Amino acid sequence: MIGPFRKGRGHMDQHYVHGYDGVESLRLHDQASTLEDLLHGDTAYPGGSTILEAGCGVGAQTVALARRNPGVKITCVDVSARSLMTAEAHVAAAGLPRPDFRQADLHALPFSEASFDHVFVCFVLEHLARPARALAELRRVVKPNGTITVIEGDHGSTFFHPDDSDARAVIRCQVDLQRAAGGDALIGRRLFPLLAQSGFDAVRVSPRLVYVDASRPNLAEGFVRKTFTAMIAGIRSPATAANLIDGATFDSGIRALLRTSEADGVFCYTFFKAVGRKA
C-alpha cells in the first residue's frame, strides 16, 4: 500500500503513500480476492438499494461488492481519475454491471443530502488526515435509517513467529511514513469512536483476524507474501530516504516477514469492520 508520496483517494490535499502503479493495483486485487470471504461475507444489501462506495480506488473491493449484491445500484467515487479508469476496467472484465463512476473529493461530495441507502468504505480512512470530517460528509448523503460500513486494518495488531526485531522495524516504517503523509495505519482500533462521534448510531465493530500457519497455504501465499509483505517491501525507497531505517536492516526485515510464511511460521493480522446507522 505504500509507494512514492502522491495525492490520495479521499481529499486532494492528502497523499496516497502506496502509489498508483500497476504493481500496486495487482497487489490490491490479490488482497481483495484473498480476503473476500473474511471481509465481505456478511456485506449484503437488499436488491434495489442505492450504494455509495467512497474511495473505490482501482476497484479491488468494487468487484466483490457488485458480485455479492446483485440488483443494487452502485455509485463509486474516488479522487483519482486514473484509479477510476482502472476500476471500470476491472468491473467490466469481471462481467458485472457497470457502476456509476464519479471523480470526487470525499470531503465535498457532489450529491444532495440523503441520496443513498447505504455507504461502503474500505481501506480509505487510514489515508485521511481528517477522517471524522469525511465521515460527517458521508453521513450527510445517507438516507435516514441508512447504514455505513467501514473496513480498516491496524498495523499494531501484527504479530508473528519467529519474532524478529527487523521485521517489526520495517512495519514501524510503514506506520511512520503514513503518519507523516497525514494518515493513520493504526486506525482500525479507532472505528467505534470515529463513527459514534460523527453522528452514527447503533455502531457495531467486529474484528476480523487473519491467522496464517502451514495448514493455510493459500493465506501464506495470498496474504503474507503477496499482500502484507509486498506492501511493506514497497516502502523501501521512501523509508531509507527519510532515514527511518538503513537498507540492510530493511532487507533483513522483509526476509524475516517472508520467513513467517514457511512451514514452521505463524502470522496474524486483524482487520476491523464497523457498521453504523443514521438515525
Short mmCIF file of N, CA, C and O in Angstrom, two decimals, residues 101-208:
data_model
loop_
_atom_site.label_atom_id
_atom_site.label_comp_id
_atom_site.label_asym_id
_atom_site.label_seq_id
_atom_site.Cartn_x
_atom_site.Cartn_y
_atom_site.Cartn_z
N PHE A 101 -19.36 5.70 -12.08
CA PHE A 101 -18.07 6.15 -11.57
C PHE A 101 -18.01 7.67 -11.64
O PHE A 101 -18.24 8.26 -12.69
N ARG A 102 -17.64 8.28 -10.49
CA ARG A 102 -17.57 9.74 -10.41
C ARG A 102 -16.27 10.16 -9.72
O ARG A 102 -15.93 9.62 -8.66
N GLN A 103 -15.58 11.12 -10.28
CA GLN A 103 -14.41 11.68 -9.62
C GLN A 103 -14.88 12.71 -8.60
O GLN A 103 -15.63 13.64 -8.95
N ALA A 104 -14.48 12.54 -7.34
CA ALA A 104 -14.99 13.43 -6.30
C ALA A 104 -14.09 13.39 -5.07
O ALA A 104 -13.38 12.41 -4.83
N ASP A 105 -14.17 14.46 -4.30
CA ASP A 105 -13.48 14.60 -3.02
C ASP A 105 -14.43 14.12 -1.92
O ASP A 105 -15.57 14.58 -1.84
N LEU A 106 -13.97 13.23 -1.07
CA LEU A 106 -14.83 12.70 -0.01
C LEU A 106 -15.29 13.77 0.97
O LEU A 106 -16.28 13.59 1.66
N HIS A 107 -14.56 14.87 1.04
CA HIS A 107 -14.93 15.94 1.96
C HIS A 107 -15.95 16.91 1.36
O HIS A 107 -16.45 17.79 2.07
N ALA A 108 -16.24 16.76 0.07
CA ALA A 108 -17.21 17.65 -0.59
C ALA A 108 -17.87 16.87 -1.72
O ALA A 108 -17.60 17.10 -2.90
N LEU A 109 -18.74 15.96 -1.37
CA LEU A 109 -19.34 15.07 -2.36
C LEU A 109 -20.37 15.81 -3.22
O LEU A 109 -21.11 16.65 -2.71
N PRO A 110 -20.46 15.48 -4.50
CA PRO A 110 -21.38 16.17 -5.42
C PRO A 110 -22.78 15.56 -5.41
O PRO A 110 -23.38 15.35 -6.46
N PHE A 111 -23.28 15.26 -4.21
CA PHE A 111 -24.59 14.65 -4.08
C PHE A 111 -25.42 15.43 -3.05
O PHE A 111 -24.87 15.99 -2.10
N SER A 112 -26.71 15.44 -3.26
CA SER A 112 -27.58 16.12 -2.31
C SER A 112 -27.73 15.30 -1.03
O SER A 112 -27.34 14.12 -0.97
N GLU A 113 -28.27 15.90 -0.02
CA GLU A 113 -28.48 15.23 1.26
C GLU A 113 -29.41 14.03 1.07
O GLU A 113 -30.35 14.06 0.28
N ALA A 114 -29.10 12.94 1.79
CA ALA A 114 -29.93 11.72 1.79
C ALA A 114 -30.09 11.14 0.39
O ALA A 114 -31.19 10.83 -0.06
N SER A 115 -28.97 10.97 -0.30
CA SER A 115 -29.00 10.44 -1.67
C SER A 115 -28.90 8.92 -1.74
O SER A 115 -29.30 8.34 -2.75
N PHE A 116 -28.34 8.27 -0.71
CA PHE A 116 -28.04 6.84 -0.80
C PHE A 116 -28.62 6.07 0.38
O PHE A 116 -28.68 6.57 1.50
N ASP A 117 -29.00 4.83 0.09
CA ASP A 117 -29.47 3.96 1.17
C ASP A 117 -28.32 3.52 2.07
O ASP A 117 -28.50 3.38 3.28
N HIS A 118 -27.15 3.30 1.48
CA HIS A 118 -26.03 2.78 2.24
C HIS A 118 -24.72 3.33 1.68
O HIS A 118 -24.62 3.65 0.49
N VAL A 119 -23.71 3.42 2.55
CA VAL A 119 -22.37 3.82 2.16
C VAL A 119 -21.40 2.72 2.55
O VAL A 119 -21.51 2.13 3.64
N PHE A 120 -20.43 2.46 1.68
CA PHE A 120 -19.42 1.43 1.91
C PHE A 120 -18.05 2.07 1.76
O PHE A 120 -17.77 2.73 0.75
N VAL A 121 -17.19 1.88 2.76
CA VAL A 121 -15.85 2.50 2.78
C VAL A 121 -14.84 1.44 3.21
O VAL A 121 -14.95 0.90 4.31
N CYS A 122 -13.87 1.15 2.37
CA CYS A 122 -12.90 0.09 2.70
C CYS A 122 -11.48 0.57 2.41
O CYS A 122 -11.16 0.93 1.27
N PHE A 123 -10.64 0.58 3.44
CA PHE A 123 -9.23 0.94 3.33
C PHE A 123 -9.05 2.36 2.79
O PHE A 123 -8.20 2.62 1.95
N VAL A 124 -9.86 3.28 3.30
CA VAL A 124 -9.81 4.67 2.85
C VAL A 124 -9.47 5.62 4.00
O VAL A 124 -8.59 6.47 3.88
N LEU A 125 -10.14 5.46 5.15
CA LEU A 125 -9.95 6.40 6.25
C LEU A 125 -8.51 6.43 6.73
O LEU A 125 -8.04 7.47 7.22
N GLU A 126 -7.78 5.32 6.59
CA GLU A 126 -6.38 5.28 7.04
C GLU A 126 -5.52 6.31 6.32
O GLU A 126 -4.45 6.67 6.82
N HIS A 127 -5.96 6.78 5.15
CA HIS A 127 -5.16 7.72 4.37
C HIS A 127 -5.56 9.18 4.58
O HIS A 127 -4.96 10.06 3.95
N LEU A 128 -6.53 9.43 5.42
CA LEU A 128 -7.06 10.78 5.58
C LEU A 128 -6.59 11.43 6.87
O LEU A 128 -6.62 10.81 7.93
N ALA A 129 -6.20 12.69 6.78
CA ALA A 129 -5.80 13.44 7.98
C ALA A 129 -7.01 13.80 8.84
O ALA A 129 -6.89 13.97 10.05
N ARG A 130 -8.19 13.90 8.19
CA ARG A 130 -9.41 14.28 8.91
C ARG A 130 -10.52 13.27 8.63
O ARG A 130 -11.52 13.58 7.97
N PRO A 131 -10.37 12.05 9.12
CA PRO A 131 -11.38 11.03 8.82
C PRO A 131 -12.76 11.38 9.36
O PRO A 131 -13.77 11.04 8.74
N ALA A 132 -12.82 12.06 10.50
CA ALA A 132 -14.13 12.42 11.06
C ALA A 132 -14.87 13.39 10.15
O ALA A 132 -16.10 13.31 10.01
N ARG A 133 -14.14 14.28 9.50
CA ARG A 133 -14.78 15.21 8.57
C ARG A 133 -15.35 14.45 7.37
O ARG A 133 -16.47 14.73 6.91
N ALA A 134 -14.60 13.47 6.87
CA ALA A 134 -15.10 12.67 5.75
C ALA A 134 -16.33 11.87 6.17
O ALA A 134 -17.30 11.76 5.41
N LEU A 135 -16.31 11.32 7.38
CA LEU A 135 -17.46 10.55 7.87
C LEU A 135 -18.70 11.43 8.01
O LEU A 135 -19.81 11.00 7.72
N ALA A 136 -18.50 12.66 8.46
CA ALA A 136 -19.64 13.58 8.58
C ALA A 136 -20.24 13.88 7.20
O ALA A 136 -21.47 13.97 7.05
N GLU A 137 -19.40 14.02 6.19
CA GLU A 137 -19.89 14.26 4.84
C GLU A 137 -20.60 13.02 4.30
O GLU A 137 -21.63 13.13 3.62
N LEU A 138 -20.08 11.86 4.61
CA LEU A 138 -20.74 10.62 4.17
C LEU A 138 -22.08 10.46 4.87
O LEU A 138 -23.06 10.02 4.26
N ARG A 139 -22.15 10.84 6.14
CA ARG A 139 -23.43 10.76 6.85
C ARG A 139 -24.46 11.69 6.21
O ARG A 139 -25.64 11.35 6.14
N ARG A 140 -24.01 12.82 5.70
CA ARG A 140 -24.92 13.77 5.07
C ARG A 140 -25.65 13.13 3.89
O ARG A 140 -26.85 13.39 3.67
N VAL A 141 -24.96 12.29 3.12
CA VAL A 141 -25.56 11.76 1.90
C VAL A 141 -26.30 10.44 2.12
O VAL A 141 -26.86 9.89 1.18
N VAL A 142 -26.30 9.94 3.37
CA VAL A 142 -27.04 8.71 3.68
C VAL A 142 -28.48 9.07 4.06
O VAL A 142 -28.72 10.03 4.78
N LYS A 143 -29.42 8.25 3.60
CA LYS A 143 -30.82 8.46 3.95
C LYS A 143 -31.06 8.11 5.42
O LYS A 143 -30.32 7.30 5.99
N PRO A 144 -32.05 8.68 6.04
CA PRO A 144 -32.41 8.26 7.40
C PRO A 144 -32.65 6.76 7.46
O PRO A 144 -33.27 6.18 6.57
N ASN A 145 -32.11 6.14 8.50
CA ASN A 145 -32.14 4.69 8.70
C ASN A 145 -31.22 3.94 7.75
O ASN A 145 -31.19 2.70 7.76
N GLY A 146 -30.46 4.67 6.94
CA GLY A 146 -29.45 4.04 6.11
C GLY A 146 -28.20 3.71 6.93
O GLY A 146 -28.06 4.14 8.08
N THR A 147 -27.29 2.96 6.34
CA THR A 147 -26.13 2.49 7.08
C THR A 147 -24.82 2.90 6.41
O THR A 147 -24.78 3.23 5.22
N ILE A 148 -23.77 2.85 7.20
CA ILE A 148 -22.41 2.97 6.69
C ILE A 148 -21.64 1.73 7.15
O ILE A 148 -21.81 1.26 8.28
N THR A 149 -20.85 1.18 6.24
CA THR A 149 -19.94 0.07 6.57
C THR A 149 -18.52 0.54 6.31
O THR A 149 -18.22 1.05 5.22
N VAL A 150 -17.66 0.39 7.30
CA VAL A 150 -16.26 0.83 7.19
C VAL A 150 -15.36 -0.34 7.55
O VAL A 150 -15.55 -0.99 8.59
N ILE A 151 -14.36 -0.61 6.72
CA ILE A 151 -13.38 -1.66 6.99
C ILE A 151 -11.99 -1.04 6.95
O ILE A 151 -11.64 -0.34 5.99
N GLU A 152 -11.21 -1.28 8.00
CA GLU A 152 -9.84 -0.78 8.07
C GLU A 152 -8.95 -1.81 8.77
O GLU A 152 -9.43 -2.61 9.57
N GLY A 153 -7.67 -1.75 8.48
CA GLY A 153 -6.70 -2.57 9.17
C GLY A 153 -6.09 -1.83 10.34
O GLY A 153 -6.42 -0.67 10.61
N ASP A 154 -5.18 -2.50 11.02
CA ASP A 154 -4.46 -1.90 12.14
C ASP A 154 -3.10 -2.59 12.23
O ASP A 154 -2.99 -3.73 12.66
N HIS A 155 -2.06 -1.87 11.79
CA HIS A 155 -0.73 -2.49 11.75
C HIS A 155 -0.18 -2.82 13.13
O HIS A 155 0.74 -3.63 13.26
N GLY A 156 -0.75 -2.20 14.16
CA GLY A 156 -0.33 -2.53 15.52
C GLY A 156 -0.81 -3.91 15.96
O GLY A 156 -0.38 -4.41 17.00
N SER A 157 -1.71 -4.50 15.17
CA SER A 157 -2.23 -5.83 15.51
C SER A 157 -1.37 -6.96 14.96
O SER A 157 -1.69 -8.13 15.14
N THR A 158 -0.28 -6.62 14.27
CA THR A 158 0.55 -7.64 13.62
C THR A 158 1.46 -8.34 14.63
O THR A 158 2.17 -7.70 15.40
N PHE A 159 1.41 -9.66 14.64
CA PHE A 159 2.40 -10.43 15.38
C PHE A 159 2.67 -11.73 14.65
O PHE A 159 1.85 -12.18 13.84
N PHE A 160 3.83 -12.32 14.92
CA PHE A 160 4.27 -13.43 14.09
C PHE A 160 5.34 -14.25 14.80
O PHE A 160 5.92 -13.85 15.82
N HIS A 161 5.57 -15.42 14.25
CA HIS A 161 6.63 -16.34 14.69
C HIS A 161 7.34 -16.88 13.46
O HIS A 161 6.66 -17.26 12.50
N PRO A 162 8.67 -16.88 13.47
CA PRO A 162 9.57 -16.39 14.51
C PRO A 162 9.52 -14.86 14.62
O PRO A 162 9.43 -14.17 13.61
N ASP A 163 9.56 -14.37 15.85
CA ASP A 163 9.59 -12.94 16.07
C ASP A 163 10.92 -12.39 15.59
O ASP A 163 11.94 -13.11 15.58
N ASP A 164 10.94 -11.14 15.17
CA ASP A 164 12.17 -10.58 14.63
C ASP A 164 12.12 -9.06 14.77
O ASP A 164 11.14 -8.43 14.35
N SER A 165 13.17 -8.48 15.32
CA SER A 165 13.19 -7.03 15.56
C SER A 165 13.25 -6.24 14.27
O SER A 165 12.66 -5.15 14.17
N ASP A 166 13.92 -6.76 13.25
CA ASP A 166 13.99 -6.04 11.98
C ASP A 166 12.63 -6.06 11.28
O ASP A 166 12.24 -5.07 10.64
N ALA A 167 11.90 -7.17 11.39
CA ALA A 167 10.56 -7.22 10.81
C ALA A 167 9.66 -6.19 11.47
O ALA A 167 8.88 -5.49 10.81
N ARG A 168 9.75 -6.09 12.79
CA ARG A 168 8.93 -5.10 13.49
C ARG A 168 9.35 -3.68 13.12
O ARG A 168 8.53 -2.77 13.04
N ALA A 169 10.66 -3.49 12.84
CA ALA A 169 11.15 -2.17 12.46
C ALA A 169 10.61 -1.73 11.10
O ALA A 169 10.24 -0.56 10.92
N VAL A 170 10.52 -2.66 10.14
CA VAL A 170 10.02 -2.24 8.82
C VAL A 170 8.51 -1.94 8.88
O VAL A 170 8.03 -1.06 8.16
N ILE A 171 7.80 -2.64 9.75
CA ILE A 171 6.38 -2.32 9.92
C ILE A 171 6.22 -0.94 10.54
O ILE A 171 5.35 -0.15 10.16
N ARG A 172 7.09 -0.60 11.50
CA ARG A 172 7.05 0.74 12.10
C ARG A 172 7.32 1.82 11.05
O ARG A 172 6.75 2.92 11.11
N CYS A 173 8.19 1.50 10.08
CA CYS A 173 8.45 2.47 9.00
C CYS A 173 7.17 2.78 8.24
O CYS A 173 6.90 3.94 7.89
N GLN A 174 6.39 1.74 7.95
CA GLN A 174 5.10 1.94 7.27
C GLN A 174 4.19 2.87 8.08
O GLN A 174 3.59 3.81 7.57
N VAL A 175 4.11 2.59 9.40
CA VAL A 175 3.26 3.41 10.27
C VAL A 175 3.76 4.85 10.30
O VAL A 175 2.97 5.80 10.20
N ASP A 176 5.07 5.03 10.41
CA ASP A 176 5.63 6.38 10.49
C ASP A 176 5.46 7.15 9.18
O ASP A 176 5.13 8.35 9.20
N LEU A 177 5.67 6.49 8.05
CA LEU A 177 5.50 7.17 6.77
C LEU A 177 4.05 7.57 6.54
O LEU A 177 3.76 8.66 6.03
N GLN A 178 3.14 6.69 6.91
CA GLN A 178 1.73 7.01 6.71
C GLN A 178 1.31 8.17 7.62
O GLN A 178 0.53 9.03 7.22
N ARG A 179 1.85 8.20 8.84
CA ARG A 179 1.56 9.32 9.75
C ARG A 179 2.12 10.62 9.16
O ARG A 179 1.45 11.66 9.20
N ALA A 180 3.34 10.56 8.61
CA ALA A 180 3.94 11.76 8.03
C ALA A 180 3.14 12.27 6.83
O ALA A 180 3.10 13.47 6.55
N ALA A 181 2.45 11.35 6.13
CA ALA A 181 1.64 11.73 4.98
C ALA A 181 0.24 12.17 5.38
O ALA A 181 -0.58 12.51 4.53
N GLY A 182 -0.05 12.17 6.69
CA GLY A 182 -1.34 12.62 7.16
C GLY A 182 -2.33 11.52 7.47
O GLY A 182 -3.48 11.80 7.80
N GLY A 183 -1.90 10.26 7.38
CA GLY A 183 -2.80 9.13 7.61
C GLY A 183 -2.55 8.44 8.93
O GLY A 183 -1.80 8.93 9.78
N ASP A 184 -3.16 7.28 9.09
CA ASP A 184 -3.06 6.53 10.35
C ASP A 184 -3.19 5.04 10.05
O ASP A 184 -4.28 4.54 9.80
N ALA A 185 -2.07 4.33 10.05
CA ALA A 185 -2.06 2.90 9.79
C ALA A 185 -2.56 2.09 10.98
O ALA A 185 -2.62 0.86 10.90
N LEU A 186 -2.91 2.76 12.08
CA LEU A 186 -3.44 2.10 13.27
C LEU A 186 -4.92 2.43 13.47
O LEU A 186 -5.46 2.26 14.57
N ILE A 187 -5.59 2.84 12.42
CA ILE A 187 -6.93 3.41 12.57
C ILE A 187 -7.99 2.37 12.90
O ILE A 187 -9.06 2.72 13.40
N GLY A 188 -7.73 1.11 12.64
CA GLY A 188 -8.74 0.09 12.91
C GLY A 188 -9.30 0.15 14.31
O GLY A 188 -10.51 0.03 14.52
N ARG A 189 -8.44 0.38 15.29
CA ARG A 189 -8.87 0.42 16.69
C ARG A 189 -9.72 1.65 17.01
O ARG A 189 -10.34 1.71 18.07
N ARG A 190 -9.76 2.62 16.09
CA ARG A 190 -10.49 3.87 16.34
C ARG A 190 -11.87 3.92 15.69
O ARG A 190 -12.57 4.93 15.82
N LEU A 191 -12.29 2.87 15.02
CA LEU A 191 -13.52 2.96 14.24
C LEU A 191 -14.74 3.26 15.09
O LEU A 191 -15.59 4.06 14.70
N PHE A 192 -14.87 2.60 16.23
CA PHE A 192 -16.07 2.85 17.05
C PHE A 192 -16.18 4.31 17.46
O PHE A 192 -17.21 4.95 17.21
N PRO A 193 -15.16 4.90 18.08
CA PRO A 193 -15.31 6.32 18.46
C PRO A 193 -15.46 7.24 17.26
O PRO A 193 -16.19 8.23 17.33
N LEU A 194 -14.79 6.95 16.14
CA LEU A 194 -14.90 7.81 14.98
C LEU A 194 -16.33 7.85 14.45
O LEU A 194 -16.88 8.92 14.15
N LEU A 195 -16.96 6.68 14.32
CA LEU A 195 -18.32 6.66 13.79
C LEU A 195 -19.31 7.26 14.79
O LEU A 195 -20.21 8.01 14.40
N ALA A 196 -19.12 6.95 16.06
CA ALA A 196 -20.03 7.49 17.07
C ALA A 196 -19.93 9.01 17.15
O ALA A 196 -20.96 9.71 17.22
N GLN A 197 -18.72 9.53 17.11
CA GLN A 197 -18.53 10.98 17.19
C GLN A 197 -18.98 11.70 15.92
O GLN A 197 -19.23 12.91 15.95
N SER A 198 -19.10 10.95 14.82
CA SER A 198 -19.55 11.53 13.56
C SER A 198 -21.07 11.50 13.42
O SER A 198 -21.60 11.89 12.37
N GLY A 199 -21.76 11.00 14.45
CA GLY A 199 -23.21 11.06 14.46
C GLY A 199 -23.93 9.78 14.07
O GLY A 199 -25.16 9.78 13.95
N PHE A 200 -23.19 8.69 13.88
CA PHE A 200 -23.85 7.42 13.57
C PHE A 200 -24.28 6.72 14.84
O PHE A 200 -23.60 6.78 15.88
N ASP A 201 -25.41 6.05 14.77
CA ASP A 201 -25.97 5.33 15.91
C ASP A 201 -25.79 3.82 15.73
O ASP A 201 -25.48 3.35 14.63
N ALA A 202 -26.03 3.09 16.81
CA ALA A 202 -26.00 1.62 16.79
C ALA A 202 -24.74 1.09 16.13
O ALA A 202 -24.77 0.15 15.33
N VAL A 203 -23.59 1.70 16.47
CA VAL A 203 -22.33 1.30 15.86
C VAL A 203 -21.89 -0.04 16.43
O VAL A 203 -21.86 -0.25 17.64
N ARG A 204 -21.54 -0.94 15.53
CA ARG A 204 -21.05 -2.26 15.91
C ARG A 204 -19.73 -2.52 15.19
O ARG A 204 -19.65 -2.32 13.97
N VAL A 205 -18.73 -2.96 15.93
CA VAL A 205 -17.42 -3.26 15.35
C VAL A 205 -17.09 -4.72 15.58
O VAL A 205 -17.22 -5.22 16.69
N SER A 206 -16.65 -5.38 14.52
CA SER A 206 -16.24 -6.78 14.66
C SER A 206 -14.82 -6.94 14.13
O SER A 206 -14.51 -6.54 13.02
N PRO A 207 -13.92 -7.51 14.95
CA PRO A 207 -12.56 -7.77 14.49
C PRO A 207 -12.54 -8.98 13.56
O PRO A 207 -13.27 -9.95 13.77
N ARG A 208 -11.73 -8.89 12.52
CA ARG A 208 -11.59 -9.98 11.55
C ARG A 208 -10.13 -10.41 11.53
O ARG A 208 -9.28 -9.77 10.90
#
